Coordinates of C-alpha atoms in Angstrom, one line a residue:
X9 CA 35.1 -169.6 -174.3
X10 CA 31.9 -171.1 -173.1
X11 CA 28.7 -168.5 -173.0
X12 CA 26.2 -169.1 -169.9
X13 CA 23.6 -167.5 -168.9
X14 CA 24.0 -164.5 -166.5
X15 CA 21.2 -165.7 -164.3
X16 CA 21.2 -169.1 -164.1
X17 CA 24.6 -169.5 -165.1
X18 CA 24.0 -172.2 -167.7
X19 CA 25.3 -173.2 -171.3
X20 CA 21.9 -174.7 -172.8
X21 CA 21.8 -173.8 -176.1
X22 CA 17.9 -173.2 -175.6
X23 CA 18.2 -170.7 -173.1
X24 CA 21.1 -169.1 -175.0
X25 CA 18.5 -168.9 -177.6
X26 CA 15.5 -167.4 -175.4
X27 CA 18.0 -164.9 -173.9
X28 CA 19.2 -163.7 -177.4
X29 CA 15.6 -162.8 -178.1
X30 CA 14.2 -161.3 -174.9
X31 CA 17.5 -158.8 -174.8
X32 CA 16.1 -155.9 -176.1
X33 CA 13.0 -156.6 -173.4
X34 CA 15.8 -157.3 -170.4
X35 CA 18.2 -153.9 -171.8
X36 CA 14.6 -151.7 -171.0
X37 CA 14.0 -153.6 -168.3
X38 CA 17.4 -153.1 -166.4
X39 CA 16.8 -149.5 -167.9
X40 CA 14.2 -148.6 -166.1
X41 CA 15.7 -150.3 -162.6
X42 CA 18.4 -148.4 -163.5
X43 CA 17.0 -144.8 -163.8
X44 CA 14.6 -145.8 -160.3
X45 CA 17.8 -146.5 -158.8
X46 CA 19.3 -143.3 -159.9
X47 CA 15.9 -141.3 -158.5
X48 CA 15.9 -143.2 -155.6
X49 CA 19.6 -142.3 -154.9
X50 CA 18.4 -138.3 -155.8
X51 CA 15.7 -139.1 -153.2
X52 CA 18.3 -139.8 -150.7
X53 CA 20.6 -137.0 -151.4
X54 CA 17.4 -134.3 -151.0
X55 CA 16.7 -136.0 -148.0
X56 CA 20.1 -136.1 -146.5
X57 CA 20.6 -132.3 -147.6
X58 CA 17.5 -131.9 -145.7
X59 CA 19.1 -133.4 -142.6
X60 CA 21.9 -131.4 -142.5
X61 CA 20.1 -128.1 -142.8
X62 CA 17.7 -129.2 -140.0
X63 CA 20.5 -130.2 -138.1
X64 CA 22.6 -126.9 -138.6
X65 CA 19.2 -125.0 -138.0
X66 CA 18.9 -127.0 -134.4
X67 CA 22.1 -126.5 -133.4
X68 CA 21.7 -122.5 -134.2
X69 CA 18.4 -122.9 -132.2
X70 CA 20.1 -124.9 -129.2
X71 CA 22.9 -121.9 -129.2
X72 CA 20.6 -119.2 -128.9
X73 CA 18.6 -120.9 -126.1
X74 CA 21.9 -121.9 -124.5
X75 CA 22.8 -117.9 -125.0
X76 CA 19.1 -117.2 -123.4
X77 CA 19.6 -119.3 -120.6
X78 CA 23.1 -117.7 -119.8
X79 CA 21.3 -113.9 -119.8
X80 CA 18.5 -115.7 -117.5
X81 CA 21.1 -117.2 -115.0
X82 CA 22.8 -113.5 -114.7
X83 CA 19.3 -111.8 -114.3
X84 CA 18.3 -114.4 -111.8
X85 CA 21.9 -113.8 -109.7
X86 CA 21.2 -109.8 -109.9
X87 CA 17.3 -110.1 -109.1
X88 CA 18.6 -112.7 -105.9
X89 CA 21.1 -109.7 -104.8
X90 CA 18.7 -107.5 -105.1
X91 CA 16.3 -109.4 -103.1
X92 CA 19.1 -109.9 -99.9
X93 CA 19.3 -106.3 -100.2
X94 CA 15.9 -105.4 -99.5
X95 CA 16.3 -107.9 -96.8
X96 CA 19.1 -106.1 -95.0
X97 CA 17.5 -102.5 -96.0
X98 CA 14.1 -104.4 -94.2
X99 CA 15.8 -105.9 -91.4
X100 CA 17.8 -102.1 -90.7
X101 CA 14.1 -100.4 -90.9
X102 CA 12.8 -102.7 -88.8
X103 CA 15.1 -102.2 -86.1
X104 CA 14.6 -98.3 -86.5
X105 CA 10.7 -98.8 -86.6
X106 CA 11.2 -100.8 -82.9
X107 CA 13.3 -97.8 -81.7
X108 CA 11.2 -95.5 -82.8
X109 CA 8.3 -97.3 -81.1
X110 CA 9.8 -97.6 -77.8
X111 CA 10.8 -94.2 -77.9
X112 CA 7.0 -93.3 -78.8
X113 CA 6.1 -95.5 -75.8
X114 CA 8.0 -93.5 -73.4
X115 CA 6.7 -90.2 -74.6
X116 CA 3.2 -92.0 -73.8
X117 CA 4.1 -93.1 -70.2
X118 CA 5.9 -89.4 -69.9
X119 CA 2.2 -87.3 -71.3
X120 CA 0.5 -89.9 -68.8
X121 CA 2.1 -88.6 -66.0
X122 CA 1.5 -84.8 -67.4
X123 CA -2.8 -86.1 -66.8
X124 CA -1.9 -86.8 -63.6
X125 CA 0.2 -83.7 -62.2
X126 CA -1.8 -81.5 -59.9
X127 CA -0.4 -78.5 -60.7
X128 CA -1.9 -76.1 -62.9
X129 CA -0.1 -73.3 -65.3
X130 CA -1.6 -70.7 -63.3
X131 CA 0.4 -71.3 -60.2
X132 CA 3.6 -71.4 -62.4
X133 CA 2.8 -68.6 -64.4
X134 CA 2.1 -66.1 -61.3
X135 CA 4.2 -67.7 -58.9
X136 CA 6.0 -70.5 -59.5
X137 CA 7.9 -70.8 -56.0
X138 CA 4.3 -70.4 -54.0
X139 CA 4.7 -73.6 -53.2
X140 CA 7.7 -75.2 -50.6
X141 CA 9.7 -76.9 -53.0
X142 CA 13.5 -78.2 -52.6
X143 CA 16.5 -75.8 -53.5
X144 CA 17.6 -78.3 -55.9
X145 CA 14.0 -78.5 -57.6
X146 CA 13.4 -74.6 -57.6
X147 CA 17.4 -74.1 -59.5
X148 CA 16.0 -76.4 -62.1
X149 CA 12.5 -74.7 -62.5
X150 CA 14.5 -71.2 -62.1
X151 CA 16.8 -72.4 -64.9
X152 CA 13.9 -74.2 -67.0
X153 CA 11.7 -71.2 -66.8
X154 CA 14.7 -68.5 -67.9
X155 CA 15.6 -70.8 -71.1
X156 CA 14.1 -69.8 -74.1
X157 CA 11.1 -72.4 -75.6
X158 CA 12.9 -73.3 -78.8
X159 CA 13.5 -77.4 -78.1
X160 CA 10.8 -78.1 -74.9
X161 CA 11.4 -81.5 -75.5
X162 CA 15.2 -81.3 -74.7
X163 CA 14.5 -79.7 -71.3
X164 CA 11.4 -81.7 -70.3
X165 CA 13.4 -85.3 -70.2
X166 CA 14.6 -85.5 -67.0
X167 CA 12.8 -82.8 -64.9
X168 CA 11.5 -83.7 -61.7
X169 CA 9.8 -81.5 -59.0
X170 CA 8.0 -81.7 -56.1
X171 CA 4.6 -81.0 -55.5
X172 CA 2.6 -80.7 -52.3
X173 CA -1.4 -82.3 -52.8
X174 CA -4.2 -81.1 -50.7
X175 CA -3.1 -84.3 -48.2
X176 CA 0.3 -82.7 -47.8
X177 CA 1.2 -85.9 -49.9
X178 CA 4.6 -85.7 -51.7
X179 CA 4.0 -86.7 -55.1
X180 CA 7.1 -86.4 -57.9
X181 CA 6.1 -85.9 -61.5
X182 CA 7.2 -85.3 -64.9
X183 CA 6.1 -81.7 -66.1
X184 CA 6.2 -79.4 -68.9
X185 CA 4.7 -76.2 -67.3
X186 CA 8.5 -75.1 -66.6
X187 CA 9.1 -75.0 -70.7
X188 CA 6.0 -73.4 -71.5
X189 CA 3.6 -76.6 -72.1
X190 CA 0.4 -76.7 -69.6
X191 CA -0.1 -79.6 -67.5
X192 CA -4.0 -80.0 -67.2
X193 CA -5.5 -81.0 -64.4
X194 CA -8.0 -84.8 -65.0
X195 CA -10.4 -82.9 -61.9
X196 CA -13.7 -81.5 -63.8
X197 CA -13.0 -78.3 -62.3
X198 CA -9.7 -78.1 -63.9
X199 CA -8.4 -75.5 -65.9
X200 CA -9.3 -75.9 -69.8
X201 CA -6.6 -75.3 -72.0
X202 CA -6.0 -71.9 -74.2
X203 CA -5.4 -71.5 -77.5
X204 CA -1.9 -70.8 -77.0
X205 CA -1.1 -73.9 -75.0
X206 CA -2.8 -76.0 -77.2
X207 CA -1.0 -74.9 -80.0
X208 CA 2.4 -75.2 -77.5
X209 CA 1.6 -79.1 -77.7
X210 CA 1.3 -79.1 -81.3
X211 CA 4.5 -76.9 -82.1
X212 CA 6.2 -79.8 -79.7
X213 CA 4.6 -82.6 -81.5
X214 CA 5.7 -81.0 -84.6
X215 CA 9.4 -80.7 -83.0
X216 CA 9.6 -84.3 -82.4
X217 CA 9.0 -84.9 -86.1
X218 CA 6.0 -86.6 -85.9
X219 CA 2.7 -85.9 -88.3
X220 CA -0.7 -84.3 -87.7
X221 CA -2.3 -87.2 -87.3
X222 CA 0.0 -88.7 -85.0
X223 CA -0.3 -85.7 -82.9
X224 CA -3.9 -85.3 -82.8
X225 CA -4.1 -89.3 -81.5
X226 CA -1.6 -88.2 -78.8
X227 CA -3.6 -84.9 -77.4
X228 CA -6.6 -86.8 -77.7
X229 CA -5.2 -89.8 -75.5
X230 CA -3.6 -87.3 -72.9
X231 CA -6.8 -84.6 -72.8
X232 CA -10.3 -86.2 -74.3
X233 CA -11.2 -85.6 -77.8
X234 CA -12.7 -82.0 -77.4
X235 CA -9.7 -80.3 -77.1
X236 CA -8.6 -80.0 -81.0
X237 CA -10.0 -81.4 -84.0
X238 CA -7.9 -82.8 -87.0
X239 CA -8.5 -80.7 -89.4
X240 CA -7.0 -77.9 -86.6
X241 CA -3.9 -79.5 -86.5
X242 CA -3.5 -80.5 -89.6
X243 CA -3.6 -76.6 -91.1
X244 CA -1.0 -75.8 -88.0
X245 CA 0.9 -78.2 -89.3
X246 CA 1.6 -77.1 -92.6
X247 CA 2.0 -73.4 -91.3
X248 CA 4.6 -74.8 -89.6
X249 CA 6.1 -76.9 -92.2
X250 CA 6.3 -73.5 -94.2
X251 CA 8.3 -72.3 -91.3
X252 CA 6.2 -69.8 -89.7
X253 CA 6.5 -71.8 -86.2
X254 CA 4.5 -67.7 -84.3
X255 CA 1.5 -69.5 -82.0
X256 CA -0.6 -66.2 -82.6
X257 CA -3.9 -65.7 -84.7
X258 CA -3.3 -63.7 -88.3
X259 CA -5.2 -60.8 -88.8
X260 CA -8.9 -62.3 -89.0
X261 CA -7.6 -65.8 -88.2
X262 CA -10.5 -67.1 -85.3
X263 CA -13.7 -65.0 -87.1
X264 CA -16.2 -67.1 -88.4
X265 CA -15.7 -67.1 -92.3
X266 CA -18.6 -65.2 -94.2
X267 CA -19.3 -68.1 -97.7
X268 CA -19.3 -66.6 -100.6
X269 CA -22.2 -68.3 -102.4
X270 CA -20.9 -67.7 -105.8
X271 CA -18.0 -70.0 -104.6
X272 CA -20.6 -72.3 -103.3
X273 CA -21.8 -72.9 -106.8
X274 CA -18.9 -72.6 -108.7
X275 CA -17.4 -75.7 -106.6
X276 CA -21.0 -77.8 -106.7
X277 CA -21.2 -77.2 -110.7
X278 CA -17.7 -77.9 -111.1
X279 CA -18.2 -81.5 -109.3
X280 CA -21.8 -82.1 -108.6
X281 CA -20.2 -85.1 -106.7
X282 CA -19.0 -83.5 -103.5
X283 CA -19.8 -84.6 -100.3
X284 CA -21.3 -81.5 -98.2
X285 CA -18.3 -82.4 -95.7
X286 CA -15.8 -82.2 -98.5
X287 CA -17.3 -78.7 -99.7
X288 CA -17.2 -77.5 -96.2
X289 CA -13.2 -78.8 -95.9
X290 CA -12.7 -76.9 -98.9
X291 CA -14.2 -73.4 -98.2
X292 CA -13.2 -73.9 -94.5
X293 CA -16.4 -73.5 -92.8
X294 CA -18.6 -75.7 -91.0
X295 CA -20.9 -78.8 -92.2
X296 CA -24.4 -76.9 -91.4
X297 CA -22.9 -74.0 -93.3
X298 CA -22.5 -75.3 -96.2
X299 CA -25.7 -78.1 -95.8
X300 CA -28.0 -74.7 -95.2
X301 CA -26.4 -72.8 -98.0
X302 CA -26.8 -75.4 -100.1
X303 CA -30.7 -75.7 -99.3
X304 CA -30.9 -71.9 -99.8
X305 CA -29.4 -72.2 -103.4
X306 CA -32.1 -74.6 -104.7
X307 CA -29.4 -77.7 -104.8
X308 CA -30.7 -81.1 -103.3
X309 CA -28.9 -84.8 -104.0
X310 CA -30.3 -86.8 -106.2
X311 CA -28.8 -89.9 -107.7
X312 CA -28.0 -91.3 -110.9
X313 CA -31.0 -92.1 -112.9
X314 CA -30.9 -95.9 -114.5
X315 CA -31.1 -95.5 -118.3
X316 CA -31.0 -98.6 -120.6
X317 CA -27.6 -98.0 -122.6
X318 CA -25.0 -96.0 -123.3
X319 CA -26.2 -94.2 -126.3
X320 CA -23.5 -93.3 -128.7
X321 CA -23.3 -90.5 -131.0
X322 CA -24.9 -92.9 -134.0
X323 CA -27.7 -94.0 -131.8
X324 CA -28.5 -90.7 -130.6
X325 CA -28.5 -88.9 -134.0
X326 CA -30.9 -92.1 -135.2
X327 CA -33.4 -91.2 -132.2
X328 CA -33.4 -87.6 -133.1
X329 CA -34.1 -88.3 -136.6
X330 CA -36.5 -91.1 -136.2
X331 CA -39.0 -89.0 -134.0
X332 CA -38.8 -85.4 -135.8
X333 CA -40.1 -87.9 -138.8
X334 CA -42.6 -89.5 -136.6
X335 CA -43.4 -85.7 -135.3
X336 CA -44.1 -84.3 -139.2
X337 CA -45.9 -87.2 -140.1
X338 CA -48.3 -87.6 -137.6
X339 CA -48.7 -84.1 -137.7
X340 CA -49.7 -83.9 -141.5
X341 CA -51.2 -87.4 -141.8
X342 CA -52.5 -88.7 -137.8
X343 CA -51.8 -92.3 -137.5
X344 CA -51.7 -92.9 -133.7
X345 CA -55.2 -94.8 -134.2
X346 CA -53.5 -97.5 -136.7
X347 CA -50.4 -98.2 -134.1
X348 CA -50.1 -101.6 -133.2
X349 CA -47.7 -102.5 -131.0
X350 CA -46.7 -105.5 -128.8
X351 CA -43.6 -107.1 -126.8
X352 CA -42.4 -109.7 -124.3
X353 CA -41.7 -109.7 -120.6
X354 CA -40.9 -112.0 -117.7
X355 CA -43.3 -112.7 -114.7
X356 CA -41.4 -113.7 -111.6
X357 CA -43.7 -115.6 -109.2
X358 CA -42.4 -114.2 -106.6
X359 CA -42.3 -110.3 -106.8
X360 CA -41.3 -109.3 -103.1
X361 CA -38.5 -106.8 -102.4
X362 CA -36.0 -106.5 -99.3
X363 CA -37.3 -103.1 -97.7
X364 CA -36.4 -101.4 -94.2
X365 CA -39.5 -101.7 -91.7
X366 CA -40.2 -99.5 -88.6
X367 CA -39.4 -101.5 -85.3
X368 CA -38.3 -100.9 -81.8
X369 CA -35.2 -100.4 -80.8
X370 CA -34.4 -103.5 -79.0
X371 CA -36.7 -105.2 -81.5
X372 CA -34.7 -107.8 -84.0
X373 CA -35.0 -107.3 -88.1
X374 CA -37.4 -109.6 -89.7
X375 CA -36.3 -111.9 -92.2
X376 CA -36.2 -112.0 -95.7
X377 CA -35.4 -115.2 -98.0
X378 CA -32.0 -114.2 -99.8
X379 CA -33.2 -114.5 -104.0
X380 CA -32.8 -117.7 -105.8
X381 CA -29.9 -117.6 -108.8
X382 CA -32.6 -118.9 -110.7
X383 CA -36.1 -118.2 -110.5
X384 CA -39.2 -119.1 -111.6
X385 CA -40.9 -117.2 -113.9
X386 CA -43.3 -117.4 -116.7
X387 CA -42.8 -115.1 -120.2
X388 CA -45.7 -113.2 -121.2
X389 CA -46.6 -111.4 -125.0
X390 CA -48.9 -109.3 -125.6
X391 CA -50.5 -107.4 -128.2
X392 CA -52.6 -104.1 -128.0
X393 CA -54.1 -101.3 -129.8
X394 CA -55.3 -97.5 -128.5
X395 CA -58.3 -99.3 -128.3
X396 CA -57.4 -102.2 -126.5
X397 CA -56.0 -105.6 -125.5
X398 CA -55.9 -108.0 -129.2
X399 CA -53.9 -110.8 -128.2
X400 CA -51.8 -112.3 -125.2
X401 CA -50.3 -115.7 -124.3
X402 CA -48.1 -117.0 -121.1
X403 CA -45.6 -119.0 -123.0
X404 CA -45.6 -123.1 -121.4
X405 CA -42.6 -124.1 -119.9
X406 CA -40.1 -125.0 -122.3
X407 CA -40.9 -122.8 -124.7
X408 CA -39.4 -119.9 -126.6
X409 CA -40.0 -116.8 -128.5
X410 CA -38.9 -117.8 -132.3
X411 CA -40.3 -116.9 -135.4
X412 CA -42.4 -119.7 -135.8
X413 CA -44.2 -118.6 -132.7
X414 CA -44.3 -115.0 -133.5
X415 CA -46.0 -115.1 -137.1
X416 CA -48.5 -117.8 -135.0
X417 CA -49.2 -115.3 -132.5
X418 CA -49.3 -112.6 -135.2
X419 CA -52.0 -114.3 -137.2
X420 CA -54.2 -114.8 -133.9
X421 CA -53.8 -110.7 -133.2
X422 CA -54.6 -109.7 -137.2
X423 CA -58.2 -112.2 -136.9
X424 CA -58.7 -110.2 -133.7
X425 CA -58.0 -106.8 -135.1
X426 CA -60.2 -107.7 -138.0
X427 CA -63.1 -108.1 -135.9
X428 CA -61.9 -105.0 -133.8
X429 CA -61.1 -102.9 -136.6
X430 CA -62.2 -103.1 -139.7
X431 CA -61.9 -100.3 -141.1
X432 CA -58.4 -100.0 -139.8
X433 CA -57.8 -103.7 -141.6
X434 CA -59.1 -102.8 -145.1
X435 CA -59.1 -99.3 -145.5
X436 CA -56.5 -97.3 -143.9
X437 CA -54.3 -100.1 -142.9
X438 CA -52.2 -101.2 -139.7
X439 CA -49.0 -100.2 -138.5
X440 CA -47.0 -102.7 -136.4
X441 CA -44.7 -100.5 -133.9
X442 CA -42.1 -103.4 -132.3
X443 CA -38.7 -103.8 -131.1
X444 CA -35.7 -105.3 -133.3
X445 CA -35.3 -108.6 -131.3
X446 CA -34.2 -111.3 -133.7
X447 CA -37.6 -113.0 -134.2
X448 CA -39.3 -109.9 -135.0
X449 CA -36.7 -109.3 -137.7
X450 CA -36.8 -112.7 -139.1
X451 CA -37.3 -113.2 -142.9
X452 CA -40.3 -115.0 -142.0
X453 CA -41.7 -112.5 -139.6
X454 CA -40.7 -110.0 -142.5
X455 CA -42.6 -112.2 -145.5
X456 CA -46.0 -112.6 -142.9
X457 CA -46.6 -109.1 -142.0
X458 CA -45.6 -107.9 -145.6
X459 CA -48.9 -110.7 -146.6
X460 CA -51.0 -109.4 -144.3
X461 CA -50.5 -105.9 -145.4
X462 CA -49.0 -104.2 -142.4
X463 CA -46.6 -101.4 -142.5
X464 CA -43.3 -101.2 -139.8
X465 CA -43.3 -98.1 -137.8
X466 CA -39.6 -97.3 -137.8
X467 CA -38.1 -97.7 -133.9
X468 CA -34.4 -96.7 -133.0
X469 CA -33.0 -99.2 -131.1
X470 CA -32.5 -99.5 -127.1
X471 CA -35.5 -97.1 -127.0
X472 CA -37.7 -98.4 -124.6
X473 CA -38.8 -95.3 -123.6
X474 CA -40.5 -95.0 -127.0
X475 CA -42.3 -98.0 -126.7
X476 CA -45.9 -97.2 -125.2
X477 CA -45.7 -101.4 -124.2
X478 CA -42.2 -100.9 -122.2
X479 CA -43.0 -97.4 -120.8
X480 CA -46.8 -97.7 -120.1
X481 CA -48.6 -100.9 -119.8
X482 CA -45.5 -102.9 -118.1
X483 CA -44.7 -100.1 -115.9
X484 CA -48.5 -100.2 -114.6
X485 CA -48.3 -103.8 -114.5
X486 CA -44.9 -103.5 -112.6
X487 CA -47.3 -101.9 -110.1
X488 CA -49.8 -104.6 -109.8
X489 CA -47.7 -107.5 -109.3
X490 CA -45.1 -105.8 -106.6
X491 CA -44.7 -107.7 -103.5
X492 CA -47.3 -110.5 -104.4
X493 CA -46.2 -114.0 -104.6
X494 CA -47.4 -116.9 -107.5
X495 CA -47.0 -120.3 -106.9
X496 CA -47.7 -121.0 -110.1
X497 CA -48.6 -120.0 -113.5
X498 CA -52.1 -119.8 -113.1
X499 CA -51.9 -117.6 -110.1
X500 CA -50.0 -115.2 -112.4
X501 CA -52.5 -115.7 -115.5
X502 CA -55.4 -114.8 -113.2
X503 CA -53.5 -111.8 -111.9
X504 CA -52.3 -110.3 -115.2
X505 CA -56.5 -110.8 -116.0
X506 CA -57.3 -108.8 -113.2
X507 CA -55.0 -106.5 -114.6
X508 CA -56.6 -105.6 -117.5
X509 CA -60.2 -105.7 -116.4
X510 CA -59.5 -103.3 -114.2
X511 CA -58.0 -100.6 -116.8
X512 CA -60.4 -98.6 -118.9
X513 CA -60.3 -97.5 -122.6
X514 CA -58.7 -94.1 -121.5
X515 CA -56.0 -96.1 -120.5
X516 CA -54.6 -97.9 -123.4
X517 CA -55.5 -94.4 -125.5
X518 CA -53.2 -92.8 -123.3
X519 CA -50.4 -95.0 -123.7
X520 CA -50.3 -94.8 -127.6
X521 CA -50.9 -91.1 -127.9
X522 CA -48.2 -89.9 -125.4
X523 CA -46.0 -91.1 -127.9
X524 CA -46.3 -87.7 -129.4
X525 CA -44.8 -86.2 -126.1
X526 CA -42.0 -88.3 -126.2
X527 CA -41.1 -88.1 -129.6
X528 CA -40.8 -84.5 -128.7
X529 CA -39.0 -84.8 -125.9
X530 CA -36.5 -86.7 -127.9
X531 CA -35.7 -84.2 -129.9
X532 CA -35.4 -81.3 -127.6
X533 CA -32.9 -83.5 -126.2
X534 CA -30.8 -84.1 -129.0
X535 CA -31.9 -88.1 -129.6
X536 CA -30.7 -87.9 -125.6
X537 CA -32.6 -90.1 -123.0
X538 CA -34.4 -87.9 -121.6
X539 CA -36.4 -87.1 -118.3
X540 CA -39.7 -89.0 -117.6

């Protein structure tokens, strides 16, 4: 048997020869194709376990959306049913609502006619045959009149009589009088109606089913609006709903009520809120009542007072503690003189405010430009002492308030103070009272001040009314530029100069030493803003 080759099928005793040596090299090579077969076929089995899990994990996930959509489909169906329900129940009330409304449209046409009837109660009342009437017309007022009034409107449909006029005219109208309701007369000199007849009408109105204010718009269409008010029918109304249907005054029902001013208070303290009409509802007594009352007891409206935050109880407890420090120390160690203290604030150029003006009657509103979303304004900083302005800058356009610019503006006011002060600078040393806005907080702002030697006056935050800068010198400058108009920077430069030329030493004393004040108004208000 011939040996050949395995891969190039050939006898050559040569290659026989090469192949003989290189086996051990081709038995690991084919070893190690072998075993990377193997992995790749492991490979391939992971991967095809992987598949069928997936698959089986799909297929769970397709039958619970298929179950989802199933439960959908039957909600939808029961949601559609109910919707054709409230269709018909719609379309039923609708037809009732017309009903109603036509039937309401007769009883208009029917109380229009009652306006229009000449004949008074009076002539009923004493004599109701005085005047020549048909035999058929005085059996139905003779059997209208002998009925007793428990359903007027049942015996009022279809009751016709005749009626001579001053002309000897023949007029035929609908009317109540037989069934106890007065039919007014539209002459001025008509009779007015009575307490009882009025309260007749609303008894009838209440009969028919209808509400208060249903009835009052009904007696004010058929006999002006001074004959009840609302608030009349609406307290007859629910005595009548409790079932006491008598038409006659309580014992003391009609007397002016005497107010009780300790119920007065009681209801203002309770909600300082209330309307003077809704306390006067509520006692049951007139508007000027209650509005004189009120004067009499010391009360007058005042509204809310703007405050800058919503203090918590952190913040106020902070405040409280801040100033009874403040308080002790100044008062064992005065340091007002030493304050300095500075901030930032916006200049609009144009400072005018919408305000109501004094014209005549037929005289048209003047006009006032509607505010800009965005308007221009410049930011001023400034820097002052009890003894005076040290430092201020209008920022350029463009530019902001960082730190860089801070410890720059810083080093201008500590050469100033320097000069200023001496004594303050080298001896007793400054204290820099500011506000926590980021670039006065700044590790940079921090390191500068600490080099210079200045001390931080501790300040609670959203306390501006402990900040001589927020609550004094911008408030007065507030003043100044209120109503004028810039049209430019320099315009407001030159104003905010005029500004301090014209304010005197007192004044910048003042606005650091009231800080005492405050600080103990802040406490007797329990870190509380308090009044200013």
């Amino acid at each position: 048997m011939t040996i050949k080759c395995k891969v190039c099928q050939k006898d050559n005793p040569q290659i026989l020869e090469i192949n003989r040596n290189l086996k051990p090299q081709l038995l690991e090579l084919f070893s190690s194709l072998t075993d990377g077969f193997s992995k790749v076929v492991r490979d391939i089995g992971r991967i095809s376990d992987f598949q069928n899990g997936h698959r089986q994990r799909l297929i769970r996930h397709l039958h619970i959306k298929s179950s989802n959509f199933e439960k959908l489909q039957t909600f939808c169906k029961e949601e559609i049913k109910k919707k054709n329900q409230y269709k018909q129940d719609f379309f039923r009330l609708s037809i009732e609502y017309k009903r109603k409304c036509e039937e309401t449209s007769e009883l208009k046409a029917k109380i229009n006619k009652m306006k229009s009837s000449t004949l008074e109660l009076g002539d009923v009342t004493h004599d109701p045959f005085r005047t020549p009437v048909s035999g058929k017309a005085r059996d139905q007022r003779s059997f209208l009149t002998s009925t007793p009034f428990k359903h007027p409107h049942r015996y009022a449909e279809d009751v016709t009589e005749t009626t001579i006029s001053a002309t000897n005219q023949t007029d035929s109208t609908i009317s109540f009088a037989a069934c106890g309701i007065p039919v007014v007369s539209t002459d001025p000199g008509g009779e007015m109606l009575s307490k009882v007849q009025i309260r007749t009408i609303l008894l009838h109105e209440f009969k028919l089913g209808r509400k208060a204010v249903e009835a009052h718009e009904n007696i004010v269409k058929a006999w002006g609006p001074d004959v009840v008010s609302l608030r009349t029918t609406q307290l007859w109304f629910q005595k009548f709903r409790s079932g006491d249907t008598s038409l006659e005054d309580e014992p003391g029902r009609g007397r002016i009520r005497e107010l009780d001013d300790d119920a007065l208070k009681s209801l203002v303290e309770a909600d300082p809120r209330k309307t003077v009409r809704e306390l006067a509802e509520d006692l049951q007594v007139s508007f000027s009542t209650v509005a004189k009352r009120l004067e009499k007891l010391g009360k007058v409206k005042k509204m809310d007072q703007w405050v800058p935050h919503e203090l918590n109880a952190e913040q106020m407890l902070r405040r409280y503690q801040i100033s009874s420090e403040l308080l002790l120390r100044n008062k064992n160690d005065p340091f007002l003189d030493r304050i300095v203290t500075c901030d930032e604030k916006w200049i609009l150029y144009d400072n005018r405010k919408r305000s109501s003006q004094w014209l005549d009657r037929d005289e048209p509103p003047k006009q006032f430009p509607k505010k800009k979303l965005h308007e221009k304004k410049t930011m001023l900083t400034v820097w002052w002492n009890s003894a005076g302005i040290l430092h201020y800058e209008f920022l350029k356009t463009g530019e902001t308030i960082d730190a860089d610019n801070y410890c720059r503006q810083l080093d201008k006011m500590h050469e100033n103070l320097a000069r200023a002060s001496p004594a303050v600078v080298n001896r007793k040393g400054p204290i820099l009272l500011h506000d926590n806005a980021r670039p006065h907080v700044s590790q940079k702002t921090s390191q500068k001040l600490s080099d210079l030697g200045y001390e931080i006056l501790p300040h609670p935050p959203y306390s501006p009314d402990l900040s001589p800068t927020d609550y004094h010198f911008f408030k007065h400058l507030d003043n100044l530029v209120k109503g004028r108009v810039f049209k430019n920077q320099t315009d407001a430069e030159n104003a905010f100069r005029e500004f301090i030329a014209s304010k005197t030493p007192d004044f910048y004393r003042k606005g650091i030493h009231d800080l005492v004040k405050r600080w103990q108004k802040c406490v007797d208000s329990n870190g509380a803003y308090f009044a200013q």
